Amino acid sequence: MADVEIDRLTLRVPGLPAEQGHRLAELVAAGLERARFAPSQSVAKMTVELPSSGASLEQLAASIVAGLRRQMAQGA
């Protein structure tokens, strides 16, 4: 597994109450901890598109982790 260092991760989810935002951050952190990353170059910035609506916090977190993994593998 490749070493991955994240200096800063900002989640912008308009309309999400603060307590749900904290829970989403915890779910993303847990997902990143379990994720396997392919070797990649350094990436300065990534953007992940999320489902438009109706997604649970678990689904949002899974989408974020999957998007980050995909972009890291491509070298964003």
Short mmCIF file of N, CA and C in Angstrom, two decimals:
data_model
loop_
_atom_site.label_atom_id
_atom_site.label_comp_id
_atom_site.label_asym_id
_atom_site.label_seq_id
_atom_site.Cartn_x
_atom_site.Cartn_y
_atom_site.Cartn_z
N MET A 1 0.84 -1.17 0.00
CA MET A 1 0.00 0.00 0.00
C MET A 1 0.89 1.24 0.00
N ALA A 2 0.54 2.20 -0.80
CA ALA A 2 1.30 3.44 -0.89
C ALA A 2 1.03 4.32 0.32
N ASP A 3 2.04 5.08 0.75
CA ASP A 3 1.84 6.06 1.81
C ASP A 3 1.06 7.23 1.24
N VAL A 4 0.09 7.68 1.99
CA VAL A 4 -0.71 8.82 1.58
C VAL A 4 -0.68 9.84 2.69
N GLU A 5 -0.37 11.06 2.34
CA GLU A 5 -0.35 12.15 3.32
C GLU A 5 -1.34 13.21 2.86
N ILE A 6 -2.26 13.53 3.73
CA ILE A 6 -3.26 14.56 3.43
C ILE A 6 -3.00 15.73 4.36
N ASP A 7 -2.62 16.87 3.78
CA ASP A 7 -2.36 18.06 4.58
C ASP A 7 -3.66 18.71 5.03
N ARG A 8 -4.64 18.72 4.15
CA ARG A 8 -5.90 19.37 4.48
C ARG A 8 -6.99 18.78 3.62
N LEU A 9 -8.12 18.53 4.24
CA LEU A 9 -9.29 18.02 3.53
C LEU A 9 -10.48 18.89 3.92
N THR A 10 -11.06 19.56 2.94
CA THR A 10 -12.20 20.43 3.18
C THR A 10 -13.42 19.82 2.53
N LEU A 11 -14.48 19.67 3.32
CA LEU A 11 -15.75 19.16 2.81
C LEU A 11 -16.74 20.31 2.80
N ARG A 12 -17.30 20.60 1.64
CA ARG A 12 -18.33 21.64 1.53
C ARG A 12 -19.62 20.97 1.09
N VAL A 13 -20.55 20.87 2.03
CA VAL A 13 -21.84 20.23 1.75
C VAL A 13 -22.91 21.21 2.22
N PRO A 14 -23.34 22.10 1.33
CA PRO A 14 -24.35 23.11 1.71
C PRO A 14 -25.61 22.46 2.26
N GLY A 15 -26.13 23.06 3.33
CA GLY A 15 -27.38 22.60 3.90
C GLY A 15 -27.24 21.47 4.90
N LEU A 16 -26.03 20.97 5.11
CA LEU A 16 -25.82 19.88 6.05
C LEU A 16 -25.60 20.47 7.44
N PRO A 17 -26.43 20.09 8.42
CA PRO A 17 -26.25 20.60 9.78
C PRO A 17 -24.87 20.24 10.33
N ALA A 18 -24.36 21.06 11.24
CA ALA A 18 -23.00 20.89 11.77
C ALA A 18 -22.78 19.49 12.34
N GLU A 19 -23.72 18.96 13.11
CA GLU A 19 -23.50 17.64 13.72
C GLU A 19 -23.41 16.56 12.65
N GLN A 20 -24.18 16.68 11.56
CA GLN A 20 -24.07 15.72 10.47
C GLN A 20 -22.76 15.92 9.72
N GLY A 21 -22.29 17.16 9.63
CA GLY A 21 -21.01 17.43 9.00
C GLY A 21 -19.87 16.76 9.75
N HIS A 22 -19.93 16.82 11.08
CA HIS A 22 -18.91 16.15 11.89
C HIS A 22 -18.96 14.64 11.68
N ARG A 23 -20.17 14.10 11.63
CA ARG A 23 -20.32 12.65 11.41
C ARG A 23 -19.79 12.26 10.03
N LEU A 24 -20.09 13.08 9.01
CA LEU A 24 -19.59 12.81 7.66
C LEU A 24 -18.06 12.80 7.66
N ALA A 25 -17.46 13.77 8.34
CA ALA A 25 -15.99 13.83 8.40
C ALA A 25 -15.43 12.57 9.06
N GLU A 26 -16.09 12.10 10.12
CA GLU A 26 -15.64 10.87 10.78
C GLU A 26 -15.75 9.67 9.85
N LEU A 27 -16.84 9.60 9.09
CA LEU A 27 -17.03 8.48 8.15
C LEU A 27 -15.99 8.52 7.03
N VAL A 28 -15.68 9.71 6.54
CA VAL A 28 -14.66 9.84 5.48
C VAL A 28 -13.30 9.43 6.04
N ALA A 29 -12.97 9.89 7.24
CA ALA A 29 -11.69 9.52 7.86
C ALA A 29 -11.58 8.01 8.02
N ALA A 30 -12.66 7.38 8.48
CA ALA A 30 -12.65 5.93 8.64
C ALA A 30 -12.50 5.23 7.29
N GLY A 31 -13.16 5.74 6.27
CA GLY A 31 -13.06 5.16 4.94
C GLY A 31 -11.67 5.30 4.36
N LEU A 32 -11.04 6.45 4.59
CA LEU A 32 -9.67 6.66 4.11
C LEU A 32 -8.69 5.76 4.85
N GLU A 33 -8.96 5.53 6.12
CA GLU A 33 -8.09 4.66 6.90
C GLU A 33 -8.10 3.23 6.37
N ARG A 34 -9.26 2.78 5.91
CA ARG A 34 -9.39 1.41 5.39
C ARG A 34 -9.01 1.29 3.91
N ALA A 35 -8.97 2.41 3.20
CA ALA A 35 -8.77 2.39 1.74
C ALA A 35 -7.35 1.98 1.37
N ARG A 36 -7.26 1.33 0.24
CA ARG A 36 -5.96 1.00 -0.34
C ARG A 36 -5.74 1.98 -1.49
N PHE A 37 -4.57 2.58 -1.52
CA PHE A 37 -4.25 3.56 -2.55
C PHE A 37 -3.15 3.03 -3.44
N ALA A 38 -3.32 3.22 -4.73
CA ALA A 38 -2.27 2.89 -5.69
C ALA A 38 -1.20 3.98 -5.63
N PRO A 39 0.04 3.65 -5.96
CA PRO A 39 1.07 4.69 -5.99
C PRO A 39 0.67 5.82 -6.93
N SER A 40 1.02 7.01 -6.55
CA SER A 40 0.63 8.17 -7.34
C SER A 40 1.66 9.27 -7.17
N GLN A 41 1.55 10.25 -8.04
CA GLN A 41 2.35 11.45 -7.90
C GLN A 41 1.68 12.34 -6.85
N SER A 42 2.37 13.39 -6.48
CA SER A 42 1.80 14.37 -5.57
C SER A 42 0.63 15.07 -6.26
N VAL A 43 -0.42 15.29 -5.53
CA VAL A 43 -1.61 15.95 -6.08
C VAL A 43 -1.91 17.16 -5.21
N ALA A 44 -1.99 18.34 -5.82
CA ALA A 44 -2.19 19.56 -5.07
C ALA A 44 -3.65 19.77 -4.67
N LYS A 45 -4.57 19.43 -5.57
CA LYS A 45 -5.98 19.69 -5.28
C LYS A 45 -6.85 18.71 -6.05
N MET A 46 -7.88 18.24 -5.38
CA MET A 46 -8.84 17.34 -6.01
C MET A 46 -10.24 17.81 -5.68
N THR A 47 -11.16 17.56 -6.58
CA THR A 47 -12.57 17.85 -6.37
C THR A 47 -13.35 16.59 -6.65
N VAL A 48 -14.30 16.28 -5.77
CA VAL A 48 -15.11 15.08 -5.92
C VAL A 48 -16.57 15.49 -6.08
N GLU A 49 -17.20 15.02 -7.15
CA GLU A 49 -18.62 15.27 -7.36
C GLU A 49 -19.43 14.26 -6.55
N LEU A 50 -20.46 14.74 -5.88
CA LEU A 50 -21.29 13.90 -5.03
C LEU A 50 -22.67 13.71 -5.62
N PRO A 51 -23.38 12.65 -5.16
CA PRO A 51 -24.77 12.47 -5.60
C PRO A 51 -25.56 13.73 -5.29
N SER A 52 -26.51 14.07 -6.15
CA SER A 52 -27.23 15.34 -6.02
C SER A 52 -28.08 15.44 -4.76
N SER A 53 -28.79 14.39 -4.41
CA SER A 53 -29.61 14.46 -3.20
C SER A 53 -30.06 13.07 -2.81
N GLY A 54 -30.58 12.98 -1.61
CA GLY A 54 -31.13 11.72 -1.14
C GLY A 54 -30.13 10.70 -0.67
N ALA A 55 -28.85 11.04 -0.69
CA ALA A 55 -27.82 10.08 -0.26
C ALA A 55 -27.66 10.16 1.26
N SER A 56 -27.43 9.01 1.87
CA SER A 56 -27.16 8.97 3.31
C SER A 56 -25.74 9.46 3.56
N LEU A 57 -25.42 9.73 4.81
CA LEU A 57 -24.06 10.14 5.15
C LEU A 57 -23.07 9.05 4.78
N GLU A 58 -23.45 7.80 4.97
CA GLU A 58 -22.58 6.68 4.62
C GLU A 58 -22.32 6.64 3.12
N GLN A 59 -23.36 6.91 2.33
CA GLN A 59 -23.19 6.92 0.87
C GLN A 59 -22.33 8.10 0.43
N LEU A 60 -22.52 9.27 1.06
CA LEU A 60 -21.69 10.43 0.74
C LEU A 60 -20.23 10.14 1.06
N ALA A 61 -19.97 9.57 2.23
CA ALA A 61 -18.59 9.25 2.63
C ALA A 61 -17.97 8.26 1.66
N ALA A 62 -18.71 7.23 1.29
CA ALA A 62 -18.19 6.24 0.34
C ALA A 62 -17.89 6.89 -1.01
N SER A 63 -18.73 7.81 -1.46
CA SER A 63 -18.50 8.52 -2.72
C SER A 63 -17.25 9.38 -2.65
N ILE A 64 -17.05 10.04 -1.52
CA ILE A 64 -15.87 10.89 -1.35
C ILE A 64 -14.60 10.04 -1.39
N VAL A 65 -14.58 8.97 -0.62
CA VAL A 65 -13.40 8.09 -0.58
C VAL A 65 -13.13 7.49 -1.96
N ALA A 66 -14.17 7.02 -2.63
CA ALA A 66 -13.99 6.43 -3.96
C ALA A 66 -13.46 7.47 -4.95
N GLY A 67 -13.98 8.68 -4.88
CA GLY A 67 -13.51 9.75 -5.77
C GLY A 67 -12.06 10.10 -5.54
N LEU A 68 -11.67 10.16 -4.28
CA LEU A 68 -10.27 10.45 -3.95
C LEU A 68 -9.35 9.34 -4.43
N ARG A 69 -9.76 8.08 -4.22
CA ARG A 69 -8.96 6.95 -4.67
C ARG A 69 -8.79 6.98 -6.19
N ARG A 70 -9.89 7.25 -6.89
CA ARG A 70 -9.86 7.28 -8.37
C ARG A 70 -8.87 8.35 -8.85
N GLN A 71 -8.96 9.54 -8.27
CA GLN A 71 -8.10 10.64 -8.71
C GLN A 71 -6.64 10.39 -8.34
N MET A 72 -6.40 9.79 -7.18
CA MET A 72 -5.02 9.48 -6.79
C MET A 72 -4.42 8.46 -7.78
N ALA A 73 -5.21 7.48 -8.18
CA ALA A 73 -4.73 6.46 -9.10
C ALA A 73 -4.41 7.06 -10.46
N GLN A 74 -5.13 8.11 -10.82
CA GLN A 74 -4.93 8.76 -12.13
C GLN A 74 -3.87 9.84 -12.05
N GLY A 75 -3.43 10.16 -10.82
CA GLY A 75 -2.46 11.23 -10.65
C GLY A 75 -3.07 12.60 -10.79
N ALA A 76 -4.42 12.65 -10.66
CA ALA A 76 -5.19 13.90 -10.77
C ALA A 76 -4.38 14.90 -11.51
#
